[in-house]
C-alpha cells in the first residue's frame, strides 16, 4: 500500500504544480494583454492595412493599451476603406481624444505590425464607445523602394554626364573655350565698371527702374489679354474668333480706305473738305453752316417748348384735328379726281366724253350765229348784274 500511496502523492503534487504554473501563465498573459480589464471599442479605417493581423497590439504613446480585435470589410461594397476594430483599456481610452490619430507602424526588422495612437490635445473631448478615430495611411515601402531605384538611376545618369563634362574639360579646345569665356566676362565686367552698355544702365540708372516697371506692367497687360482670350472674353477675342468681329475688321478696313481716299483728295486739293479747310470761301461757308445750325437748334428748342406753327401742328389737339380734316379732304379730292378720270358723272362726262364737248361747241357756235339767242343771253347777263348791284 505504501508504494501506491507514494505514487498517488507524487501524481497529485505534479497536477497541483501544473495547475499553479497554468494559472500563473494565464495571469501573466492577462496582465500583458489586459484581457481581464474593462475595455472600450474604437474603430479605425485604412485603405490598406499592410499585413496587419487580428490580435496585434495597440499602443498609446509607446505603451500597450489594447489589441486589434477584428479586421473586416465595410457592409457597403462601394466603400473602399477597411475597418479595424480596436479594443482599448478603459483607463487608457480617456486619453484618446478627437484629434488623436491612429497609424500602422512596423516593429523591428521582421516587419511585425502594430497600431500606434497619438495622445491628442488636452482641450479636445474624448472618444466614446464605437466612435471612429482619425487614421493615417501606412507607409508603402515598396513604393519608396521603387522611388529609390529611380533616384539611383537618375544619380547614375548625372554621374555619367559629369564624367563626360570632366573628360571634355581635359581636351585642349575646352580649355581654350573656357579662357575665351573668362576673357569675355572680364570685358563685360570692365564695361559695367565704366558704365557702358545696357546692363550697367539697368543696374545703376534710376530711369531703368521705370523701364522695368513699364515692362512689368506690359507683361501683366499681356497676361490679362491672354487670359481673356482663353476665357473667350474681350474685344481681341471677338475680333479674332467672332464672325461679328471679322465684319468689324472689314468695316474698319473700309473706313481706313475711305480715310486714305479723303486724305488723298486733301493732298490733291479736291473735294468739299479741302474747300472748307483751304479755300478762301471755306471760312464763310463754315460760318454760314454754323449760323444755320444755330438757327436750327433754336428752332428745335422752340418746337420742344411748344412754340411756333410747327409745334402747334405737331402737339396741339386742334392742329391734329385740322390735319385729320386735311387728310379727309385730300382723300375726297382724290375720289373726285378718280371719278372724273373714269368719266363718271356730269363733270367726268364733260371732260372725258368728246361727243358732249363737240355738242357744246356746236351749241355755242349756233348761239353766236343766232341774233335772238344773243339778245336773250345779253338780257339774262344784264339782269344778273343788276341783281348783284342791288
mmCIF file of C-alpha atoms in Angstrom:
data_model
loop_
_atom_site.group_PDB
_atom_site.id
_atom_site.type_symbol
_atom_site.label_atom_id
_atom_site.label_comp_id
_atom_site.label_asym_id
_atom_site.label_seq_id
_atom_site.Cartn_x
_atom_site.Cartn_y
_atom_site.Cartn_z
ATOM 1 C CA UNK A 1 0.000 0.000 0.000
ATOM 2 C CA UNK A 2 2.778 2.406 0.778
ATOM 3 C CA UNK A 3 4.359 2.396 -2.752
ATOM 4 C CA UNK A 4 0.902 3.026 -4.232
ATOM 5 C CA UNK A 5 0.207 5.927 -1.882
ATOM 6 C CA UNK A 6 3.609 7.412 -2.695
ATOM 7 C CA UNK A 7 2.854 7.275 -6.442
ATOM 8 C CA UNK A 8 -0.549 8.892 -5.974
ATOM 9 C CA UNK A 9 1.014 11.584 -3.805
ATOM 10 C CA UNK A 10 3.604 12.310 -6.437
ATOM 11 C CA UNK A 11 0.923 12.457 -9.128
ATOM 12 C CA UNK A 12 -1.179 14.813 -7.035
ATOM 13 C CA UNK A 13 1.759 17.088 -6.352
ATOM 14 C CA UNK A 14 2.569 17.127 -10.102
ATOM 15 C CA UNK A 15 -1.022 18.064 -11.028
ATOM 16 C CA UNK A 16 -1.069 20.846 -8.429
ATOM 17 C CA UNK A 17 2.234 22.220 -9.710
ATOM 18 C CA UNK A 18 0.977 22.111 -13.339
ATOM 19 C CA UNK A 19 -2.246 23.887 -12.357
ATOM 20 C CA UNK A 20 -0.278 26.532 -10.477
ATOM 21 C CA UNK A 21 2.004 27.064 -13.466
ATOM 22 C CA UNK A 22 -1.020 27.281 -15.773
ATOM 23 C CA UNK A 23 -2.712 29.823 -13.518
ATOM 24 C CA UNK A 24 0.479 31.851 -13.260
ATOM 25 C CA UNK A 25 0.888 31.831 -17.050
ATOM 26 C CA UNK A 26 -2.726 32.916 -17.546
ATOM 27 C CA UNK A 27 -2.259 35.701 -15.002
ATOM 28 C CA UNK A 28 0.957 36.864 -16.673
ATOM 29 C CA UNK A 29 -0.590 36.775 -20.141
ATOM 30 C CA UNK A 30 -3.666 38.548 -18.841
ATOM 31 C CA UNK A 31 -1.543 41.290 -17.342
ATOM 32 C CA UNK A 32 0.282 41.663 -20.642
ATOM 33 C CA UNK A 33 -2.717 41.578 -22.941
ATOM 34 C CA UNK A 34 -5.157 43.196 -20.484
ATOM 35 C CA UNK A 35 -7.826 40.509 -21.030
ATOM 36 C CA UNK A 36 -9.246 40.950 -17.542
ATOM 37 C CA UNK A 37 -9.702 44.730 -17.701
ATOM 38 C CA UNK A 38 -12.688 46.775 -18.853
ATOM 39 C CA UNK A 39 -12.269 47.742 -22.480
ATOM 40 C CA UNK A 40 -13.677 50.336 -24.863
ATOM 41 C CA UNK A 41 -14.200 49.623 -28.563
ATOM 42 C CA UNK A 42 -12.955 52.146 -31.131
ATOM 43 C CA UNK A 43 -12.976 51.969 -34.926
ATOM 44 C CA UNK A 44 -10.291 52.973 -37.431
ATOM 45 C CA UNK A 45 -10.401 52.893 -41.247
ATOM 46 C CA UNK A 46 -7.491 52.325 -43.643
ATOM 47 C CA UNK A 47 -7.327 51.930 -47.407
ATOM 48 C CA UNK A 48 -4.559 49.345 -46.909
ATOM 49 C CA UNK A 49 -3.771 47.587 -43.621
ATOM 50 C CA UNK A 50 -0.310 46.488 -44.900
ATOM 51 C CA UNK A 51 -0.479 42.991 -43.376
ATOM 52 C CA UNK A 52 -1.985 43.984 -40.017
ATOM 53 C CA UNK A 53 -3.357 40.934 -38.134
ATOM 54 C CA UNK A 54 -6.042 40.450 -35.517
ATOM 55 C CA UNK A 55 -4.552 40.364 -32.030
ATOM 56 C CA UNK A 56 -1.905 42.925 -32.966
ATOM 57 C CA UNK A 57 -1.113 45.225 -30.006
ATOM 58 C CA UNK A 58 -2.421 48.768 -29.823
ATOM 59 C CA UNK A 59 -0.072 51.304 -28.258
ATOM 60 C CA UNK A 60 -0.684 54.769 -26.879
ATOM 61 C CA UNK A 61 2.472 56.897 -26.613
ATOM 62 C CA UNK A 62 4.545 53.682 -26.787
ATOM 63 C CA UNK A 63 2.538 51.823 -24.080
ATOM 64 C CA UNK A 64 0.438 48.791 -24.990
ATOM 65 C CA UNK A 65 -3.158 49.649 -24.090
ATOM 66 C CA UNK A 66 -5.141 47.130 -26.154
ATOM 67 C CA UNK A 67 -5.277 44.942 -29.212
ATOM 68 C CA UNK A 68 -6.819 44.661 -32.655
ATOM 69 C CA UNK A 69 -9.946 42.577 -32.135
ATOM 70 C CA UNK A 70 -11.277 42.448 -35.704
ATOM 71 C CA UNK A 71 -10.408 43.437 -39.268
ATOM 72 C CA UNK A 72 -13.225 43.454 -41.817
ATOM 73 C CA UNK A 73 -14.584 44.991 -44.979
ATOM 74 C CA UNK A 74 -17.450 47.508 -44.642
ATOM 75 C CA UNK A 75 -21.003 46.402 -45.432
ATOM 76 C CA UNK A 76 -21.210 48.909 -48.307
ATOM 77 C CA UNK A 77 -19.436 47.442 -51.386
ATOM 78 C CA UNK A 78 -18.790 50.964 -52.673
ATOM 79 C CA UNK A 79 -16.734 51.824 -49.581
ATOM 80 C CA UNK A 80 -13.062 51.086 -50.290
ATOM 81 C CA UNK A 81 -11.586 51.556 -46.805
ATOM 82 C CA UNK A 82 -11.066 48.600 -44.436
ATOM 83 C CA UNK A 83 -12.494 48.771 -40.905
ATOM 84 C CA UNK A 84 -10.216 47.889 -37.982
ATOM 85 C CA UNK A 85 -11.835 47.299 -34.576
ATOM 86 C CA UNK A 86 -9.669 48.250 -31.589
ATOM 87 C CA UNK A 87 -10.136 47.041 -28.014
ATOM 88 C CA UNK A 88 -8.544 49.634 -25.732
ATOM 89 C CA UNK A 89 -8.353 49.611 -21.924
ATOM 90 C CA UNK A 90 -10.943 51.979 -20.459
ATOM 91 C CA UNK A 91 -8.418 53.869 -18.343
ATOM 92 C CA UNK A 92 -6.268 54.483 -21.434
ATOM 93 C CA UNK A 93 -9.275 55.327 -23.641
ATOM 94 C CA UNK A 94 -9.787 58.509 -21.626
ATOM 95 C CA UNK A 95 -6.532 59.811 -23.098
ATOM 96 C CA UNK A 96 -7.610 59.154 -26.695
ATOM 97 C CA UNK A 97 -9.255 62.367 -27.950
ATOM 98 C CA UNK A 98 -10.962 63.525 -31.123
ATOM 99 C CA UNK A 99 -7.742 64.844 -32.690
ATOM 100 C CA UNK A 100 -5.827 61.624 -31.878
ATOM 101 C CA UNK A 101 -4.501 59.774 -34.929
ATOM 102 C CA UNK A 102 -4.046 56.008 -35.406
ATOM 103 C CA UNK A 103 -1.151 54.823 -37.578
ATOM 104 C CA UNK A 104 0.066 51.378 -38.633
ATOM 105 C CA UNK A 105 3.729 51.094 -37.629
ATOM 106 C CA UNK A 106 6.371 48.407 -38.174
ATOM 107 C CA UNK A 107 8.161 46.736 -35.241
ATOM 108 C CA UNK A 108 11.755 45.616 -35.771
ATOM 109 C CA UNK A 109 13.384 44.204 -38.883
ATOM 110 C CA UNK A 110 10.890 41.357 -39.131
ATOM 111 C CA UNK A 111 8.139 43.766 -40.112
ATOM 112 C CA UNK A 112 5.628 42.989 -37.362
ATOM 113 C CA UNK A 113 2.760 45.491 -37.469
ATOM 114 C CA UNK A 114 1.031 47.279 -34.610
ATOM 115 C CA UNK A 115 -1.293 50.271 -34.108
ATOM 116 C CA UNK A 116 0.238 53.451 -32.670
ATOM 117 C CA UNK A 117 -2.201 56.122 -31.370
ATOM 118 C CA UNK A 118 -1.181 59.699 -30.630
ATOM 119 C CA UNK A 119 -2.411 61.290 -27.396
ATOM 120 C CA UNK A 120 -4.189 64.329 -28.862
ATOM 121 C CA UNK A 121 -4.775 67.781 -27.381
ATOM 122 C CA UNK A 122 -5.952 68.335 -23.810
ATOM 123 C CA UNK A 123 -8.739 70.689 -24.837
ATOM 124 C CA UNK A 124 -10.354 68.102 -27.108
ATOM 125 C CA UNK A 125 -13.099 65.755 -25.782
ATOM 126 C CA UNK A 126 -12.526 62.020 -25.553
ATOM 127 C CA UNK A 127 -13.939 59.415 -27.939
ATOM 128 C CA UNK A 128 -16.985 57.410 -26.926
ATOM 129 C CA UNK A 129 -17.769 53.719 -27.355
ATOM 130 C CA UNK A 130 -17.867 52.700 -31.047
ATOM 131 C CA UNK A 131 -16.659 56.043 -32.438
ATOM 132 C CA UNK A 132 -14.111 56.227 -35.253
ATOM 133 C CA UNK A 133 -10.639 57.570 -34.622
ATOM 134 C CA UNK A 134 -8.746 59.540 -37.264
ATOM 135 C CA UNK A 135 -6.193 57.494 -39.169
ATOM 136 C CA UNK A 136 -3.137 57.923 -41.384
ATOM 137 C CA UNK A 137 -2.267 55.575 -44.207
ATOM 138 C CA UNK A 138 0.788 53.342 -43.603
ATOM 139 C CA UNK A 139 3.992 53.961 -45.484
ATOM 140 C CA UNK A 140 4.253 51.831 -48.626
ATOM 141 C CA UNK A 141 7.857 50.682 -48.525
ATOM 142 C CA UNK A 142 7.596 49.093 -51.956
ATOM 143 C CA UNK A 143 6.761 52.488 -53.434
ATOM 144 C CA UNK A 144 9.663 54.010 -51.526
ATOM 145 C CA UNK A 145 11.993 51.324 -52.859
ATOM 146 C CA UNK A 146 10.744 51.978 -56.401
ATOM 147 C CA UNK A 147 11.325 55.701 -55.995
ATOM 148 C CA UNK A 148 14.744 54.933 -54.536
ATOM 149 C CA UNK A 149 15.598 52.929 -57.653
ATOM 150 C CA UNK A 150 14.536 55.874 -59.824
ATOM 151 C CA UNK A 151 16.661 58.242 -57.727
ATOM 152 C CA UNK A 152 19.660 55.930 -58.052
ATOM 153 C CA UNK A 153 19.121 55.670 -61.811
ATOM 154 C CA UNK A 154 18.994 59.458 -62.119
ATOM 155 C CA UNK A 155 22.092 59.769 -59.944
ATOM 156 C CA UNK A 156 23.895 57.331 -62.237
ATOM 157 C CA UNK A 157 22.819 59.386 -65.272
ATOM 158 C CA UNK A 158 24.043 62.595 -63.636
ATOM 159 C CA UNK A 159 27.345 60.933 -62.765
ATOM 160 C CA UNK A 160 27.766 59.828 -66.371
ATOM 161 C CA UNK A 161 27.032 63.367 -67.568
ATOM 162 C CA UNK A 162 29.568 64.779 -65.119
ATOM 163 C CA UNK A 163 32.099 62.251 -66.341
ATOM 164 C CA UNK A 164 31.534 63.417 -69.923
ATOM 165 C CA UNK A 165 31.877 67.054 -68.863
ATOM 166 C CA UNK A 166 35.114 66.357 -66.976
ATOM 167 C CA UNK A 167 36.520 64.403 -69.882
ATOM 168 C CA UNK A 168 35.619 67.296 -72.180
ATOM 169 C CA UNK A 169 37.454 69.719 -69.880
ATOM 170 C CA UNK A 170 40.613 67.702 -70.402
ATOM 171 C CA UNK A 171 40.598 68.465 -74.125
ATOM 172 C CA UNK A 172 42.546 71.476 -75.409
ATOM 173 C CA UNK A 173 39.572 73.060 -77.174
ATOM 174 C CA UNK A 174 37.566 73.102 -73.982
ATOM 175 C CA UNK A 175 40.352 74.882 -72.133
ATOM 176 C CA UNK A 176 40.603 77.438 -74.917
ATOM 177 C CA UNK A 177 36.804 77.983 -74.812
ATOM 178 C CA UNK A 178 36.974 78.482 -71.049
ATOM 179 C CA UNK A 179 39.764 81.013 -71.491
ATOM 180 C CA UNK A 180 37.746 82.888 -74.120
ATOM 181 C CA UNK A 181 34.701 82.855 -71.852
ATOM 182 C CA UNK A 182 36.743 84.256 -68.968
ATOM 183 C CA UNK A 183 38.110 86.967 -71.265
ATOM 184 C CA UNK A 184 34.581 87.882 -72.374
ATOM 185 C CA UNK A 185 33.447 88.052 -68.769
ATOM 186 C CA UNK A 186 36.415 90.288 -67.989
ATOM 187 C CA UNK A 187 35.466 92.660 -70.819
ATOM 188 C CA UNK A 188 31.817 92.706 -69.690
ATOM 189 C CA UNK A 189 32.884 93.484 -66.119
ATOM 190 C CA UNK A 190 35.122 96.301 -67.303
ATOM 191 C CA UNK A 191 32.301 97.750 -69.406
ATOM 192 C CA UNK A 192 29.989 97.582 -66.397
ATOM 193 C CA UNK A 193 32.548 99.431 -64.279
ATOM 194 C CA UNK A 194 32.808 102.151 -66.934
ATOM 195 C CA UNK A 195 29.011 102.353 -67.131
ATOM 196 C CA UNK A 196 28.783 101.422 -70.810
ATOM 197 C CA UNK A 197 26.041 99.238 -72.260
ATOM 198 C CA UNK A 198 22.547 98.192 -71.337
ATOM 199 C CA UNK A 199 23.350 96.098 -68.268
ATOM 200 C CA UNK A 200 25.044 98.926 -66.280
ATOM 201 C CA UNK A 201 22.190 101.227 -67.202
ATOM 202 C CA UNK A 202 19.656 98.682 -65.905
ATOM 203 C CA UNK A 203 21.609 98.262 -62.673
ATOM 204 C CA UNK A 204 22.690 101.811 -61.853
ATOM 205 C CA UNK A 205 20.446 104.317 -63.665
ATOM 206 C CA UNK A 206 17.258 105.378 -61.754
ATOM 207 C CA UNK A 207 15.422 105.660 -65.080
ATOM 208 C CA UNK A 208 15.922 101.939 -65.609
ATOM 209 C CA UNK A 209 13.587 101.236 -62.692
ATOM 210 C CA UNK A 210 10.777 102.987 -64.538
ATOM 211 C CA UNK A 211 11.680 100.970 -67.602
ATOM 212 C CA UNK A 212 11.480 97.738 -65.610
ATOM 213 C CA UNK A 213 8.159 98.831 -64.091
ATOM 214 C CA UNK A 214 6.817 99.582 -67.576
ATOM 215 C CA UNK A 215 7.969 96.152 -68.716
ATOM 216 C CA UNK A 216 6.239 94.572 -65.719
ATOM 217 C CA UNK A 217 3.004 96.452 -66.460
ATOM 218 C CA UNK A 218 3.229 95.465 -70.115
ATOM 219 C CA UNK A 219 3.733 91.803 -69.195
ATOM 220 C CA UNK A 220 0.769 91.988 -66.818
ATOM 221 C CA UNK A 221 -1.361 93.539 -69.559
ATOM 222 C CA UNK A 222 -0.289 90.807 -71.994
ATOM 223 C CA UNK A 223 -1.111 88.160 -69.369
ATOM 224 C CA UNK A 224 -4.546 89.729 -68.816
ATOM 225 C CA UNK A 225 -5.206 89.824 -72.571
ATOM 226 C CA UNK A 226 -4.121 86.187 -72.958
ATOM 227 C CA UNK A 227 -6.391 85.244 -70.045
ATOM 228 C CA UNK A 228 -9.329 86.974 -71.732
ATOM 229 C CA UNK A 229 -8.501 85.166 -74.966
ATOM 230 C CA UNK A 230 -8.504 81.791 -73.178
ATOM 231 C CA UNK A 231 -11.817 82.618 -71.460
ATOM 232 C CA UNK A 232 -13.429 83.871 -74.662
ATOM 233 C CA UNK A 233 -13.738 87.426 -73.400
ATOM 234 C CA UNK A 234 -12.671 90.859 -74.572
ATOM 235 C CA UNK A 235 -12.539 92.776 -77.843
ATOM 236 C CA UNK A 236 -9.456 90.961 -79.157
ATOM 237 C CA UNK A 237 -11.153 87.542 -78.842
ATOM 238 C CA UNK A 238 -14.202 88.919 -80.655
ATOM 239 C CA UNK A 239 -12.023 90.358 -83.420
ATOM 240 C CA UNK A 240 -10.181 87.042 -83.884
ATOM 241 C CA UNK A 241 -12.893 84.398 -83.427
ATOM 242 C CA UNK A 242 -16.324 86.049 -83.574
ATOM 243 C CA UNK A 243 -17.933 86.447 -87.067
ATOM 244 C CA UNK A 244 -19.137 89.880 -85.966
ATOM 245 C CA UNK A 245 -15.547 90.745 -85.135
ATOM 246 C CA UNK A 246 -14.473 89.856 -88.672
ATOM 247 C CA UNK A 247 -17.185 92.117 -90.040
ATOM 248 C CA UNK A 248 -15.976 94.849 -87.699
ATOM 249 C CA UNK A 249 -12.445 94.414 -89.033
ATOM 250 C CA UNK A 250 -13.774 94.595 -92.593
ATOM 251 C CA UNK A 251 -15.698 97.765 -91.719
ATOM 252 C CA UNK A 252 -12.548 99.241 -90.175
ATOM 253 C CA UNK A 253 -10.618 98.335 -93.325
ATOM 254 C CA UNK A 254 -13.229 100.045 -95.489
ATOM 255 C CA UNK A 255 -13.198 103.069 -93.185
ATOM 256 C CA UNK A 256 -9.413 103.245 -93.392
ATOM 257 C CA UNK A 257 -9.587 103.088 -97.201
ATOM 258 C CA UNK A 258 -12.169 105.882 -97.160
ATOM 259 C CA UNK A 259 -9.950 107.980 -94.877
ATOM 260 C CA UNK A 260 -6.998 107.322 -97.168
ATOM 261 C CA UNK A 261 -9.076 108.443 -100.140
ATOM 262 C CA UNK A 262 -10.181 111.605 -98.309
ATOM 263 C CA UNK A 263 -6.604 112.386 -97.264
ATOM 264 C CA UNK A 264 -5.507 111.859 -100.876
ATOM 265 C CA UNK A 265 -8.149 114.313 -102.074
ATOM 266 C CA UNK A 266 -6.954 116.783 -99.433
ATOM 267 C CA UNK A 267 -3.379 116.475 -100.703
ATOM 268 C CA UNK A 268 -4.534 116.878 -104.328
ATOM 269 C CA UNK A 269 -6.743 119.857 -103.490
ATOM 270 C CA UNK A 270 -10.029 118.148 -104.341
ATOM 271 C CA UNK A 271 -13.312 117.648 -102.547
ATOM 272 C CA UNK A 272 -15.535 119.584 -100.203
ATOM 273 C CA UNK A 273 -13.305 119.061 -97.159
ATOM 274 C CA UNK A 274 -10.329 120.667 -98.911
ATOM 275 C CA UNK A 275 -12.522 123.612 -99.949
ATOM 276 C CA UNK A 276 -13.737 124.061 -96.381
ATOM 277 C CA UNK A 277 -10.207 123.888 -94.969
ATOM 278 C CA UNK A 278 -8.141 125.788 -97.534
ATOM 279 C CA UNK A 279 -10.487 127.728 -99.853
ATOM 280 C CA UNK A 280 -10.972 131.450 -99.260
ATOM 281 C CA UNK A 281 -14.754 130.990 -99.164
ATOM 282 C CA UNK A 282 -14.425 127.974 -96.846
ATOM 283 C CA UNK A 283 -14.409 130.074 -93.696
ATOM 284 C CA UNK A 284 -17.520 131.924 -94.844
ATOM 285 C CA UNK A 285 -19.207 128.631 -95.697
ATOM 286 C CA UNK A 286 -18.355 127.205 -92.291
ATOM 287 C CA UNK A 287 -19.657 130.380 -90.665
ATOM 288 C CA UNK A 288 -22.915 130.134 -92.620
ATOM 289 C CA UNK A 289 -23.222 126.457 -91.673
ATOM 290 C CA UNK A 290 -22.651 127.381 -88.033
ATOM 291 C CA UNK A 291 -25.330 130.063 -88.225
ATOM 292 C CA UNK A 292 -27.695 127.631 -89.932
ATOM 293 C CA UNK A 293 -27.068 125.014 -87.258
ATOM 294 C CA UNK A 294 -27.587 127.628 -84.548
ATOM 295 C CA UNK A 295 -30.884 128.679 -86.112
ATOM 296 C CA UNK A 296 -31.929 125.053 -86.479
ATOM 297 C CA UNK A 297 -31.021 124.451 -82.828
ATOM 298 C CA UNK A 298 -33.153 127.444 -81.771
ATOM 299 C CA UNK A 299 -35.993 126.270 -83.978
ATOM 300 C CA UNK A 300 -35.889 122.773 -82.463
ATOM 301 C CA UNK A 301 -35.785 124.289 -78.977
ATOM 302 C CA UNK A 302 -38.933 126.300 -79.760
ATOM 303 C CA UNK A 303 -40.592 123.164 -81.101
ATOM 304 C CA UNK A 304 -39.723 121.284 -77.879
ATOM 305 C CA UNK A 305 -41.092 124.189 -75.847
ATOM 306 C CA UNK A 306 -44.348 124.176 -77.857
ATOM 307 C CA UNK A 307 -43.763 127.467 -79.640
ATOM 308 C CA UNK A 308 -44.436 128.250 -83.291
ATOM 309 C CA UNK A 309 -46.673 126.824 -86.004
ATOM 310 C CA UNK A 310 -44.772 123.543 -86.352
ATOM 311 C CA UNK A 311 -45.095 122.832 -82.633
ATOM 312 C CA UNK A 312 -48.800 123.605 -82.866
ATOM 313 C CA UNK A 313 -49.147 121.254 -85.835
ATOM 314 C CA UNK A 314 -47.198 118.536 -84.037
ATOM 315 C CA UNK A 315 -48.541 118.759 -80.495
ATOM 316 C CA UNK A 316 -51.806 120.853 -80.458
ATOM 317 C CA UNK A 317 -55.022 118.818 -80.402
ATOM 318 C CA UNK A 318 -56.772 121.273 -82.743
ATOM 319 C CA UNK A 319 -53.899 121.060 -85.159
ATOM 320 C CA UNK A 320 -54.225 117.286 -85.150
ATOM 321 C CA UNK A 321 -57.919 117.654 -85.946
ATOM 322 C CA UNK A 322 -57.030 120.109 -88.738
ATOM 323 C CA UNK A 323 -54.534 117.640 -90.141
ATOM 324 C CA UNK A 324 -57.151 114.890 -89.994
ATOM 325 C CA UNK A 325 -59.627 117.187 -91.837
ATOM 326 C CA UNK A 326 -56.997 117.911 -94.449
ATOM 327 C CA UNK A 327 -56.378 114.191 -94.838
ATOM 328 C CA UNK A 328 -60.095 113.557 -95.328
ATOM 329 C CA UNK A 329 -60.343 116.488 -97.791
ATOM 330 C CA UNK A 330 -57.407 115.201 -99.805
ATOM 331 C CA UNK A 331 -58.965 111.748 -99.822
ATOM 332 C CA UNK A 332 -62.281 113.193 -101.086
ATOM 333 C CA UNK A 333 -60.459 115.175 -103.772
ATOM 334 C CA UNK A 334 -58.668 112.000 -104.802
ATOM 335 C CA UNK A 335 -62.004 110.188 -105.067
ATOM 336 C CA UNK A 336 -63.439 113.051 -107.176
ATOM 337 C CA UNK A 337 -60.445 113.121 -109.494
ATOM 338 C CA UNK A 338 -60.631 109.318 -109.843
ATOM 339 C CA UNK A 339 -64.352 109.632 -110.728
ATOM 340 C CA UNK A 340 -63.612 112.327 -113.283
ATOM 341 C CA UNK A 341 -60.774 110.272 -114.734
ATOM 342 C CA UNK A 342 -63.104 107.292 -115.163
ATOM 343 C CA UNK A 343 -65.685 109.556 -116.925
ATOM 344 C CA UNK A 344 -68.380 109.080 -114.286
ATOM 345 C CA UNK A 345 -70.860 111.878 -113.548
ATOM 346 C CA UNK A 346 -71.609 115.096 -115.392
ATOM 347 C CA UNK A 347 -68.197 116.666 -114.960
ATOM 348 C CA UNK A 348 -66.494 113.447 -115.929
ATOM 349 C CA UNK A 349 -68.668 113.173 -118.993
ATOM 350 C CA UNK A 350 -67.875 116.748 -119.972
ATOM 351 C CA UNK A 351 -64.144 116.209 -119.568
ATOM 352 C CA UNK A 352 -63.815 112.657 -120.834
ATOM 353 C CA UNK A 353 -66.656 112.268 -123.433
ATOM 354 C CA UNK A 354 -65.648 114.016 -126.673
ATOM 355 C CA UNK A 355 -69.170 113.867 -128.038
ATOM 356 C CA UNK A 356 -70.551 116.066 -125.270
ATOM 357 C CA UNK A 357 -67.723 118.553 -125.843
ATOM 358 C CA UNK A 358 -68.471 118.667 -129.541
ATOM 359 C CA UNK A 359 -72.196 119.199 -128.902
ATOM 360 C CA UNK A 360 -71.494 122.078 -126.548
ATOM 361 C CA UNK A 361 -69.151 123.605 -129.088
ATOM 362 C CA UNK A 362 -71.797 123.332 -131.795
ATOM 363 C CA UNK A 363 -74.386 124.834 -129.457
ATOM 364 C CA UNK A 364 -72.169 127.812 -128.683
ATOM 365 C CA UNK A 365 -71.380 128.317 -132.340
ATOM 366 C CA UNK A 366 -75.093 128.239 -133.155
ATOM 367 C CA UNK A 367 -75.814 130.732 -130.387
ATOM 368 C CA UNK A 368 -73.217 133.085 -131.843
ATOM 369 C CA UNK A 369 -74.950 132.925 -135.234
ATOM 370 C CA UNK A 370 -78.490 133.414 -133.841
ATOM 371 C CA UNK A 371 -79.373 137.070 -133.137
ATOM 372 C CA UNK A 372 -82.317 136.084 -130.985
ATOM 373 C CA UNK A 373 -80.166 133.901 -128.687
ATOM 374 C CA UNK A 374 -77.566 136.657 -128.389
ATOM 375 C CA UNK A 375 -80.245 139.132 -127.287
ATOM 376 C CA UNK A 376 -81.665 136.649 -124.760
ATOM 377 C CA UNK A 377 -78.208 135.833 -123.333
ATOM 378 C CA UNK A 378 -77.247 139.515 -123.100
ATOM 379 C CA UNK A 379 -80.539 140.316 -121.375
ATOM 380 C CA UNK A 380 -80.005 137.488 -118.895
ATOM 381 C CA UNK A 381 -76.447 138.675 -118.096
ATOM 382 C CA UNK A 382 -77.605 142.256 -117.531
ATOM 383 C CA UNK A 383 -80.386 141.058 -115.221
ATOM 384 C CA UNK A 384 -77.842 139.157 -113.174
ATOM 385 C CA UNK A 385 -75.554 142.188 -112.860
ATOM 386 C CA UNK A 386 -78.452 144.414 -111.764
ATOM 387 C CA UNK A 387 -79.447 141.831 -109.174
ATOM 388 C CA UNK A 388 -75.869 141.758 -107.755
ATOM 389 C CA UNK A 389 -75.807 145.583 -107.745
ATOM 390 C CA UNK A 390 -78.944 145.715 -105.576
#
